[in-house]
PDB file of C-alpha atoms in Angstrom:
ATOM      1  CA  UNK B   1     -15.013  -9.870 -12.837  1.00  0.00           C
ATOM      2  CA  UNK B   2     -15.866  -7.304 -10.270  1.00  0.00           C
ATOM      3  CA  UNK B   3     -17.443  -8.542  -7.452  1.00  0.00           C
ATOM      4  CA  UNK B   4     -19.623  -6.736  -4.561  1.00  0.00           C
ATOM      5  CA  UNK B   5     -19.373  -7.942  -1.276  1.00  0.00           C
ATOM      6  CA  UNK B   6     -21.941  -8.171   1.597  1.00  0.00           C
ATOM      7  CA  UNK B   7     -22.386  -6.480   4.735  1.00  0.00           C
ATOM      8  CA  UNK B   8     -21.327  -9.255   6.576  1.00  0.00           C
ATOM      9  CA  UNK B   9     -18.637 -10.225   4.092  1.00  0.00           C
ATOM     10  CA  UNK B  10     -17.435  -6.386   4.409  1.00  0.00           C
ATOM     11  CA  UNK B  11     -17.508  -6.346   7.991  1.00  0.00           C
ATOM     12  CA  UNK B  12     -15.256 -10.037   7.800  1.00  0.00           C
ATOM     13  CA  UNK B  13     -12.206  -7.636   5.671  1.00  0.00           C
ATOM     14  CA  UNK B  14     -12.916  -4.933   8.776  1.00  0.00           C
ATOM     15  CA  UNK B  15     -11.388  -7.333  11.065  1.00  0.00           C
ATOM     16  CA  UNK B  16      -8.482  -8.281   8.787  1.00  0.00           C
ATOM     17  CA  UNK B  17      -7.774  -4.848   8.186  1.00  0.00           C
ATOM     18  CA  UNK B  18      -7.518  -3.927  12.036  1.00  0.00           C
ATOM     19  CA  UNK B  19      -4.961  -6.464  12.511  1.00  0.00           C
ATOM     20  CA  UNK B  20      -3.573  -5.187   8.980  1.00  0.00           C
ATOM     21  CA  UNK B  21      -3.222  -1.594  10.988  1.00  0.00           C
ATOM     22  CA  UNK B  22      -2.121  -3.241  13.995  1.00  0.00           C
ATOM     23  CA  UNK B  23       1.040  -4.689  12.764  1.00  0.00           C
ATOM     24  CA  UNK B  24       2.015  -1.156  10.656  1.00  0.00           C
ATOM     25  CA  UNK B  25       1.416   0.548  13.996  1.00  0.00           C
ATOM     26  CA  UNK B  26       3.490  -1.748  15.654  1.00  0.00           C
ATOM     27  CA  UNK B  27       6.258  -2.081  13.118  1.00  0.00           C
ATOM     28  CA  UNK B  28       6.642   2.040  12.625  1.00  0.00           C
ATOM     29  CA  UNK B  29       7.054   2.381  16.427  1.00  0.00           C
ATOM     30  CA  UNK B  30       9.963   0.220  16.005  1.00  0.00           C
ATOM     31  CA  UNK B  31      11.196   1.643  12.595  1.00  0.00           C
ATOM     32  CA  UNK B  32      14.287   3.128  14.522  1.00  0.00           C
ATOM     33  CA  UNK B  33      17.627   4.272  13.340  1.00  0.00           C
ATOM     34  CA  UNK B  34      19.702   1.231  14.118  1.00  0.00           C
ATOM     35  CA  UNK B  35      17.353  -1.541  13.314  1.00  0.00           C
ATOM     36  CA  UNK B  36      17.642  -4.054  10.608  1.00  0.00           C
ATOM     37  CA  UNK B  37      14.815  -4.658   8.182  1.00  0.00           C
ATOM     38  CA  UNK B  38      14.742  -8.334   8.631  1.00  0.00           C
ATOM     39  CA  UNK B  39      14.456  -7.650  12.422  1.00  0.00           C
ATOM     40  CA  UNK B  40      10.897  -5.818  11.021  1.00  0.00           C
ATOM     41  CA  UNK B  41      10.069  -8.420   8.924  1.00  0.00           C
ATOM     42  CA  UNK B  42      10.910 -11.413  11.452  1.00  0.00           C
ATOM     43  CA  UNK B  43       8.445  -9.023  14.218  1.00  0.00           C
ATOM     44  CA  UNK B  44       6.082  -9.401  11.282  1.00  0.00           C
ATOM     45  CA  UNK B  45       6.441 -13.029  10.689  1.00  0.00           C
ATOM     46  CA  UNK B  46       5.705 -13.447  14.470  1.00  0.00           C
ATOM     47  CA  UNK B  47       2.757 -11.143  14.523  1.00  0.00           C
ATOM     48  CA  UNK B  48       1.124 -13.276  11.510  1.00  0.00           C
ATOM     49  CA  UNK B  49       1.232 -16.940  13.277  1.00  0.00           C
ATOM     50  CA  UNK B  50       0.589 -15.178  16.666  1.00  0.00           C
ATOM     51  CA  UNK B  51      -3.245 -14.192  15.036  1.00  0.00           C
ATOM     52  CA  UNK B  52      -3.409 -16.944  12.739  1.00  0.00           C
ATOM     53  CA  UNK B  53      -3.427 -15.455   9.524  1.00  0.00           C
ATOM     54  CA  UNK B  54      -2.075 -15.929   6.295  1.00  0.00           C
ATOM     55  CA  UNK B  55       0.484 -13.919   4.633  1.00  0.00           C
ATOM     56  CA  UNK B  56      -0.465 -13.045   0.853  1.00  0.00           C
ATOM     57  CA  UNK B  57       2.741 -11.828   0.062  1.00  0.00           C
ATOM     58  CA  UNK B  58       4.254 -15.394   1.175  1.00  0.00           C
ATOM     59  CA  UNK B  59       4.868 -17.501  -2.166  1.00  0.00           C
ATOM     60  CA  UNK B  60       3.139 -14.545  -3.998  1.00  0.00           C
ATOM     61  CA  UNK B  61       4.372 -14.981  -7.696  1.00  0.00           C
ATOM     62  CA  UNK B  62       2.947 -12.439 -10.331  1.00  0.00           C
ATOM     63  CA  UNK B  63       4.272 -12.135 -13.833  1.00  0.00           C
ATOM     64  CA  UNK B  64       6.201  -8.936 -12.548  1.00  0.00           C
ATOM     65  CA  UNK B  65       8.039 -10.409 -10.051  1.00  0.00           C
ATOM     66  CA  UNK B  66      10.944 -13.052 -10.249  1.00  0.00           C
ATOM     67  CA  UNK B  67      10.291 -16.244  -8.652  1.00  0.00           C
ATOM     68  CA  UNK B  68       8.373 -16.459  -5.603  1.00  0.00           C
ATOM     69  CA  UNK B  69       8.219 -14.084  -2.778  1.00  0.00           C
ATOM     70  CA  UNK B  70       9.080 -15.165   0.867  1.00  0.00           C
ATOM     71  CA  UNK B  71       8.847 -12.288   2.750  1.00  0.00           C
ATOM     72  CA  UNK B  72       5.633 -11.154   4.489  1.00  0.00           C
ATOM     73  CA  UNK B  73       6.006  -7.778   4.007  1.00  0.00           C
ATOM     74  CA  UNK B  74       7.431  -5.021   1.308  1.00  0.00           C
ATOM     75  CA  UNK B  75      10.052  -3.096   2.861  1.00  0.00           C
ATOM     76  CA  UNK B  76      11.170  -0.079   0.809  1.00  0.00           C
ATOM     77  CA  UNK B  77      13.826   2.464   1.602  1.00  0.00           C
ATOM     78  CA  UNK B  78      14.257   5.540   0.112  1.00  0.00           C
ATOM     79  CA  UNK B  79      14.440   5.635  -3.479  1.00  0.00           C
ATOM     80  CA  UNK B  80      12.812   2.270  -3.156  1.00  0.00           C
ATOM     81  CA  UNK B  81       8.644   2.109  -3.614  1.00  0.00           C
ATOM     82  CA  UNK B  82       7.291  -0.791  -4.272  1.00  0.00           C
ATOM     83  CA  UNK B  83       7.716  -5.029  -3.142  1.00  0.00           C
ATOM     84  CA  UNK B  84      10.710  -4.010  -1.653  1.00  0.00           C
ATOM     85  CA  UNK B  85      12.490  -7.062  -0.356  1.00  0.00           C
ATOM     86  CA  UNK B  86      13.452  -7.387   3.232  1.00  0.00           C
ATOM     87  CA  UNK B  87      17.307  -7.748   3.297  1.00  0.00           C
ATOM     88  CA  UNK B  88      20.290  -7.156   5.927  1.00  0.00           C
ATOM     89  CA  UNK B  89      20.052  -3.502   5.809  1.00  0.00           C
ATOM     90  CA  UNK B  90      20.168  -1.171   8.915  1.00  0.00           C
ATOM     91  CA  UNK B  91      18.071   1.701   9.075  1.00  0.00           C
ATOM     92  CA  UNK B  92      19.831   5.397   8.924  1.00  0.00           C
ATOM     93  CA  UNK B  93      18.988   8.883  10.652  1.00  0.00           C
ATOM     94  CA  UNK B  94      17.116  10.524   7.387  1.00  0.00           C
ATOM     95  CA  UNK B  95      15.807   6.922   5.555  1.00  0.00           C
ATOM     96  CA  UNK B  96      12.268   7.392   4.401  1.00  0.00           C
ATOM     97  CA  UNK B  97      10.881   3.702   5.001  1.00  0.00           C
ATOM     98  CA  UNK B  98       7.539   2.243   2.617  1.00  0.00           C
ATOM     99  CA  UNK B  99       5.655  -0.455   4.727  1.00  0.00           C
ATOM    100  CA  UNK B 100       3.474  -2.588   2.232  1.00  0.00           C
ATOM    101  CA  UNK B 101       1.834  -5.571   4.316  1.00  0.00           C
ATOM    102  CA  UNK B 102      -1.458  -7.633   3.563  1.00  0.00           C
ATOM    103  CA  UNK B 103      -2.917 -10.287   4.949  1.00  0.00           C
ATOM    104  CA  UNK B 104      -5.884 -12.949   5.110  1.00  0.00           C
ATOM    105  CA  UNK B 105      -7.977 -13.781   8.162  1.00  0.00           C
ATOM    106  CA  UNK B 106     -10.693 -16.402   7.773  1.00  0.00           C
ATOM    107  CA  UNK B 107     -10.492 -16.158   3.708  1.00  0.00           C
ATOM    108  CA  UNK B 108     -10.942 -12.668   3.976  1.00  0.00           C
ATOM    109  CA  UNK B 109      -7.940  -9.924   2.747  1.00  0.00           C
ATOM    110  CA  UNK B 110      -6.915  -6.556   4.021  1.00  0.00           C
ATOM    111  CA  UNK B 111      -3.967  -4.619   2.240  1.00  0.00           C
ATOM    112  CA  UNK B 112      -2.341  -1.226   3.199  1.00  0.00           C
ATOM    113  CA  UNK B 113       0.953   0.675   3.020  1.00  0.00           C
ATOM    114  CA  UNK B 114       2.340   3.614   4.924  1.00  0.00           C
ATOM    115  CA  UNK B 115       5.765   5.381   4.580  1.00  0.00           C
ATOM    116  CA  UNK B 116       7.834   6.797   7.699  1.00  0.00           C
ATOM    117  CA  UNK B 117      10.852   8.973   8.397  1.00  0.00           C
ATOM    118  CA  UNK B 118      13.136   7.312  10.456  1.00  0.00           C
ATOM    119  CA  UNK B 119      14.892  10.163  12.695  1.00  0.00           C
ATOM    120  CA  UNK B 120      15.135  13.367  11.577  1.00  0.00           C
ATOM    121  CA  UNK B 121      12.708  14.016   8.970  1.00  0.00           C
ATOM    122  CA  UNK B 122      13.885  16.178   5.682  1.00  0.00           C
ATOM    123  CA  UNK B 123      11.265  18.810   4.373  1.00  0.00           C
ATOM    124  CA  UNK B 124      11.200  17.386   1.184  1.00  0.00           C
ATOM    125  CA  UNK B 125      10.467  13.571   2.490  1.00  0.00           C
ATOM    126  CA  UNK B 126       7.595  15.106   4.806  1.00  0.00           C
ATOM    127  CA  UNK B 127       6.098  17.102   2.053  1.00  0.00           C
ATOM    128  CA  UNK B 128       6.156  14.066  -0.653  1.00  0.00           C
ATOM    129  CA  UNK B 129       4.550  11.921   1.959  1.00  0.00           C
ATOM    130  CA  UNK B 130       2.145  14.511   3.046  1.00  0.00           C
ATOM    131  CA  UNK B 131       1.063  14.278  -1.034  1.00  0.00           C
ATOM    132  CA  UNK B 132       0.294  10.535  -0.983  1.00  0.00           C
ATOM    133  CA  UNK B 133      -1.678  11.009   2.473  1.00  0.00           C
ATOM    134  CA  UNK B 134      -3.602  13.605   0.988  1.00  0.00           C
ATOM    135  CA  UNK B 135      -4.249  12.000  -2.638  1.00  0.00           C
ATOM    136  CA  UNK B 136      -5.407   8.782  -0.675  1.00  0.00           C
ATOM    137  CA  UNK B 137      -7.403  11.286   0.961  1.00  0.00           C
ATOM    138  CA  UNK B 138      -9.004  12.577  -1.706  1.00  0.00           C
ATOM    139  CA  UNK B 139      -9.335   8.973  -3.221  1.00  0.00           C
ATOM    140  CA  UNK B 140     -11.265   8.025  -0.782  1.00  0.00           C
ATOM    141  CA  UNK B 141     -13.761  11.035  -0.535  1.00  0.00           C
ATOM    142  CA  UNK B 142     -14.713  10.486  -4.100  1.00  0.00           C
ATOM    143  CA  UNK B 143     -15.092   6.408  -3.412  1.00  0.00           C
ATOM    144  CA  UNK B 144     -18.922   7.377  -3.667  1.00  0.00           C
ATOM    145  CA  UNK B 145     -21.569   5.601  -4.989  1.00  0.00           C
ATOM    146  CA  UNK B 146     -22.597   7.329  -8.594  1.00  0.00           C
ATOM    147  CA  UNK B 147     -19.063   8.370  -8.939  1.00  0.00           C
ATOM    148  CA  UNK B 148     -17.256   6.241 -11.373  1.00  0.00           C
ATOM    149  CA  UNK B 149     -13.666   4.744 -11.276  1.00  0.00           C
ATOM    150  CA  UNK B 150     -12.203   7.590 -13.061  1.00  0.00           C
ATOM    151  CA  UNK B 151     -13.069  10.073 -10.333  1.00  0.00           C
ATOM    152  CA  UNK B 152     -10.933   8.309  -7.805  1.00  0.00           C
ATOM    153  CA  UNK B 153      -7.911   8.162  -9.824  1.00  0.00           C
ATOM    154  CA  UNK B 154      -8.188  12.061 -11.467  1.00  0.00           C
ATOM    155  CA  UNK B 155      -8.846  13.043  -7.223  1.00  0.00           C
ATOM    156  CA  UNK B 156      -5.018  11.040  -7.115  1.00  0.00           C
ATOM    157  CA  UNK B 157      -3.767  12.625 -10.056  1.00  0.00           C
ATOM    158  CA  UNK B 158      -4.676  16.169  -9.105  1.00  0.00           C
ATOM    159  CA  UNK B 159      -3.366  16.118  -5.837  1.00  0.00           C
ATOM    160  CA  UNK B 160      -0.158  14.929  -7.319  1.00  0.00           C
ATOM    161  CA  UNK B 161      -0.201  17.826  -9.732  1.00  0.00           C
ATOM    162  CA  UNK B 162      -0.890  20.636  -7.283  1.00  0.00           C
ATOM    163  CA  UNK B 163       2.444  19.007  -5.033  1.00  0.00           C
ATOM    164  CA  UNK B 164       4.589  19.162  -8.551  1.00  0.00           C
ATOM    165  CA  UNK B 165       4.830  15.624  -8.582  1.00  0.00           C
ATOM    166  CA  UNK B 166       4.634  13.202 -11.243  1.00  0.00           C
ATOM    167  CA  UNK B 167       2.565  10.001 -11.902  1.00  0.00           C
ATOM    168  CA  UNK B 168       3.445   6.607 -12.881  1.00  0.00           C
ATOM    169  CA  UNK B 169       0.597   4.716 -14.306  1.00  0.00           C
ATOM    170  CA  UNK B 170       2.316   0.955 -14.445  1.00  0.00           C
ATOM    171  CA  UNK B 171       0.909   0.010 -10.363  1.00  0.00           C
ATOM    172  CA  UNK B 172      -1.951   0.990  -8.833  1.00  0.00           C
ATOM    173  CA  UNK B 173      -4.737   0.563  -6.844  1.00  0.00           C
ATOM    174  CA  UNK B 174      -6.945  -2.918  -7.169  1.00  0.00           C
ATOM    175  CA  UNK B 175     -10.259  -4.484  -5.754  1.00  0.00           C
ATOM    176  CA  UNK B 176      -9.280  -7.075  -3.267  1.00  0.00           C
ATOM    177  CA  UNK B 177     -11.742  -9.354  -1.070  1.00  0.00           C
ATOM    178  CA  UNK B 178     -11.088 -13.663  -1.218  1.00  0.00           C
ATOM    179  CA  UNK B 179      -7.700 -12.724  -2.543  1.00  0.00           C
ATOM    180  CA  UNK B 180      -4.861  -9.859  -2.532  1.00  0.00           C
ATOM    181  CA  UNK B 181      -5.718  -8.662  -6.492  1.00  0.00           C
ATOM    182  CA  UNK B 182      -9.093  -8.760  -7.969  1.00  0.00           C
ATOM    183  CA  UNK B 183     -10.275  -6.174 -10.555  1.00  0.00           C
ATOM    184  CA  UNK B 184     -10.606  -3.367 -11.095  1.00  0.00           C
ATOM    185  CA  UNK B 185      -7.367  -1.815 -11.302  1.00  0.00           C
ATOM    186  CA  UNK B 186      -7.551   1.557  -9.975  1.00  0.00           C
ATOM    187  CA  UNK B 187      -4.708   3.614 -11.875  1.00  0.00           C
ATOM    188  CA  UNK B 188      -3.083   6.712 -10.003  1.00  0.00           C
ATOM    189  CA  UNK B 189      -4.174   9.218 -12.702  1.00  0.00           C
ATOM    190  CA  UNK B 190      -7.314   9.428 -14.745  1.00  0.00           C
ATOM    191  CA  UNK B 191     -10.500  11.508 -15.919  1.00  0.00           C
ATOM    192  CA  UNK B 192     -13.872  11.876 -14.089  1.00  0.00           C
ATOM    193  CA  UNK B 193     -16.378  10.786 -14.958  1.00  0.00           C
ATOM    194  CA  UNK B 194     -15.044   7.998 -16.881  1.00  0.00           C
ATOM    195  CA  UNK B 195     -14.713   4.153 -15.955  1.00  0.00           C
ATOM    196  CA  UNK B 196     -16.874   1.930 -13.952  1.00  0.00           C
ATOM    197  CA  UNK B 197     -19.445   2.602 -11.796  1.00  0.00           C
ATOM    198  CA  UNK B 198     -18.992   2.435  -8.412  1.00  0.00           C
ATOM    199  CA  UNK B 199     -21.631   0.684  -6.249  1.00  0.00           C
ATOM    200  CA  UNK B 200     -21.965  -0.067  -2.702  1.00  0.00           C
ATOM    201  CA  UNK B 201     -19.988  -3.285  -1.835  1.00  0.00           C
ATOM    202  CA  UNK B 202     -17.001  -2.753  -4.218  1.00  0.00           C
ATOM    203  CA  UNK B 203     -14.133  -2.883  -1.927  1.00  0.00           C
ATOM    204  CA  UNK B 204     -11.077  -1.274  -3.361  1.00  0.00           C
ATOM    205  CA  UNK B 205      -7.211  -1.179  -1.867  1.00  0.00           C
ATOM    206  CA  UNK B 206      -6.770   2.613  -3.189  1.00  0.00           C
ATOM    207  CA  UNK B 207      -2.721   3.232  -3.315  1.00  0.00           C
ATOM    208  CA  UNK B 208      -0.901   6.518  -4.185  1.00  0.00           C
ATOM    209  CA  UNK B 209       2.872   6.587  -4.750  1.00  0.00           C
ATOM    210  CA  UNK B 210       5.044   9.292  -5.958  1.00  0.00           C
ATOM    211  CA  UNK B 211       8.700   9.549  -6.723  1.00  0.00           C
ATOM    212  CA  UNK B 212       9.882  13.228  -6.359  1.00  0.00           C
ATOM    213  CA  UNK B 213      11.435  13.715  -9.364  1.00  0.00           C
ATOM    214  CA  UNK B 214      10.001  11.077 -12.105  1.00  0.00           C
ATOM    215  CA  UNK B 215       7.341   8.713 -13.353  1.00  0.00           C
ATOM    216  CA  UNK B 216       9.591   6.239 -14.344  1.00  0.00           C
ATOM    217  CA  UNK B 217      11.001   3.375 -12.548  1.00  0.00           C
ATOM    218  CA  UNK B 218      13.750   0.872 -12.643  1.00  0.00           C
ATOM    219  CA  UNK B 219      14.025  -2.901 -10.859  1.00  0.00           C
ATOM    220  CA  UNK B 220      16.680  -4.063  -8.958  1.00  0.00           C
ATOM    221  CA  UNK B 221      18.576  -7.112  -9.597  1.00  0.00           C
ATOM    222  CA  UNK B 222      16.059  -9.081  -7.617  1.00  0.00           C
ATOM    223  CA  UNK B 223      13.213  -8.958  -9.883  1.00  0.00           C
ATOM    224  CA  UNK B 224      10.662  -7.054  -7.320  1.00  0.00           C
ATOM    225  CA  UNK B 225      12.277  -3.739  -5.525  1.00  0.00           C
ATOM    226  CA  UNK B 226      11.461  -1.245  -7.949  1.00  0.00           C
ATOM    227  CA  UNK B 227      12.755   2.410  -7.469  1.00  0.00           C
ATOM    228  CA  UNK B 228      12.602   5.809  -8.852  1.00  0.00           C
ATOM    229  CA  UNK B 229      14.187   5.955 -12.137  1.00  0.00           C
ATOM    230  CA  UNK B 230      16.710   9.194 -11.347  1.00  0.00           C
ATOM    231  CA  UNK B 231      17.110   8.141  -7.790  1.00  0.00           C
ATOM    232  CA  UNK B 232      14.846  10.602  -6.090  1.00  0.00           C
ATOM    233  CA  UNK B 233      12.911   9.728  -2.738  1.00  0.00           C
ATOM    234  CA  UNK B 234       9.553   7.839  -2.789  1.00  0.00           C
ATOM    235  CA  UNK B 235       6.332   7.574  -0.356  1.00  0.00           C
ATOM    236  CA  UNK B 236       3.416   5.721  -0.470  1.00  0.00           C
ATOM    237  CA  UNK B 237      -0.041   5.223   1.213  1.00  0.00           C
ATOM    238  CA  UNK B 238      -2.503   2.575   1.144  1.00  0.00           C
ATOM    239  CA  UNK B 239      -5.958   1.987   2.210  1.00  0.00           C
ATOM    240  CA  UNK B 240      -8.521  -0.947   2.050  1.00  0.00           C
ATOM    241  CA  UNK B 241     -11.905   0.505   1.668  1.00  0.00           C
ATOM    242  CA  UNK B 242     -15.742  -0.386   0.958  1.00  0.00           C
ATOM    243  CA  UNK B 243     -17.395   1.696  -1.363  1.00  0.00           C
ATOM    244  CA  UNK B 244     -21.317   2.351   0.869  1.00  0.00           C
ATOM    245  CA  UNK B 245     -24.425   3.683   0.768  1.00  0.00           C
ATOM    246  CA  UNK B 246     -22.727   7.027   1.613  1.00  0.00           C
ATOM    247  CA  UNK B 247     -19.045   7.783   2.646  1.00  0.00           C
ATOM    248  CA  UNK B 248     -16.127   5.266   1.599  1.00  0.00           C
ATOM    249  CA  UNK B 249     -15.686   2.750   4.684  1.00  0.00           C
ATOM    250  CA  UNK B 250     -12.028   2.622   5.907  1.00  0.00           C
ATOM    251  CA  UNK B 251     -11.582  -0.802   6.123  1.00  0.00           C
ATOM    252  CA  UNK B 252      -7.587  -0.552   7.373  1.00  0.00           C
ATOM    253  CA  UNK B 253      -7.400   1.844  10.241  1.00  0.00           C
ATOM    254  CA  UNK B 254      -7.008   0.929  13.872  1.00  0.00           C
ATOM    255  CA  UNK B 255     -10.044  -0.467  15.327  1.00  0.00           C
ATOM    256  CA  UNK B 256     -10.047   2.032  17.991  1.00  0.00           C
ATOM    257  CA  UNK B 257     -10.037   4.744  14.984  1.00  0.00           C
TER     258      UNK B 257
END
């Protein structure tokens, strides 16, 4: 079931999702060649009880996944895209690094994702991350009222296409609000015009991720990190946003922004 939310109840998944840009802000300053993802995901753990808020990835058990996680945040390197366990890894000059954190504040969720360069950036890792900004971009412009479901995710897929990229349609973008998945699910690739109408108060976490070379994707031996198929980098970008009267409502940028 779709649900709308409020003003009030939108303005309640602002605040999460300023402290949901908060700790991505503070965690990509320290995204440095030398330091260990657990040392990002312990800074993250701290962050969380230091505001009082819940982790949803904590315990988070899907039917994808194998056995609970217990992390509070996806950390994804390289080929890596998507629930990327933190382990004892140390970050390298080059590593293209997907941040995928949500969290709740007073029953109320905020989800979002970004992808870094750690170092010295290759062409090809700026350009494929460049492609998700842009497609979450473009998501987010057509996040209009009157538009339907299917506009947001061909606005996705066409960016994609004009980059060269390909699509994978198995994870996407979802409504969120009480809790981290709600419907709809907003696939990365679609036609306009098509789908459910949108209408002001659907709030949406609207998530592009590409793999340079494929759509397909394999799982590693722990049950979540799931990477490009042929091995090729990966970025991804996230937003949590509110569908309005007029322009989509960026519900996961800084509160300063």
């Amino acid at each position: 079931m779709v649900e709308l939310k409020t003003t009030s109840e939108i303005a309640a998944m602002r605040t999460t999702g300023a402290f949901v840009a908060e700790v991505l802000d503070d965690l990509q300053a320290r995204a440095q060649v030398g330091v260990n993802l657990l040392d990002l995901e312990h800074r993250a753990r701290d962050m969380v009880a230091a505001r009082g808020a819940q982790s949803c990835y904590w315990d988070y058990a899907p039917s994808f996944g194998r056995g609970p996680f217990r992390n509070v945040i996806c950390l994804s390197v390289n080929d890596a895209v998507l629930h990327g366990l933190p382990h004892d890894y140390t970050l390298r000059d080059g590593d293209v690094l997907s941040m995928d954190f949500a969290v709740s504040i007073d029953g109320w969720v905020a989800d979002a994702a970004r992808t870094v360069i750690v170092g010295t950036p290759r062409p090809d890792d700026a350009r494929l991350i460049e492609a998700t900004q842009r497609a979450l971009a473009a998501a987010i412009d057509a996040a209009r009222p009157g538009n339907r479901l299917g506009d947001i995710s061909a606005a996705i897929g066409a960016v994609a296409a004009d980059y060269g990229y390909p699509v994978n349609t198995d994870f996407g973008g979802h409504g969120l609000g009480r809790t981290m998945h709600e419907d709809p699910h907003v696939p990365n690739v679609g036609r306009p015009g098509r789908g459910l109408k949108l209408r002001p108060g659907l709030t949406l976490a609207l998530e592009p991720w590409l793999a340079a070379g494929t759509d397909r994707i394999v799982y590693d031996p722990d049950g979540w990190t799931i990477r490009s198929a042929d091995g090729s980098r990966t970025a991804h970008s996230e937003h949590t946003i509110a569908v309005t009267d007029g322009a989509a409502l960026v519900l996961t940028r800084p509160a300063d922004r």
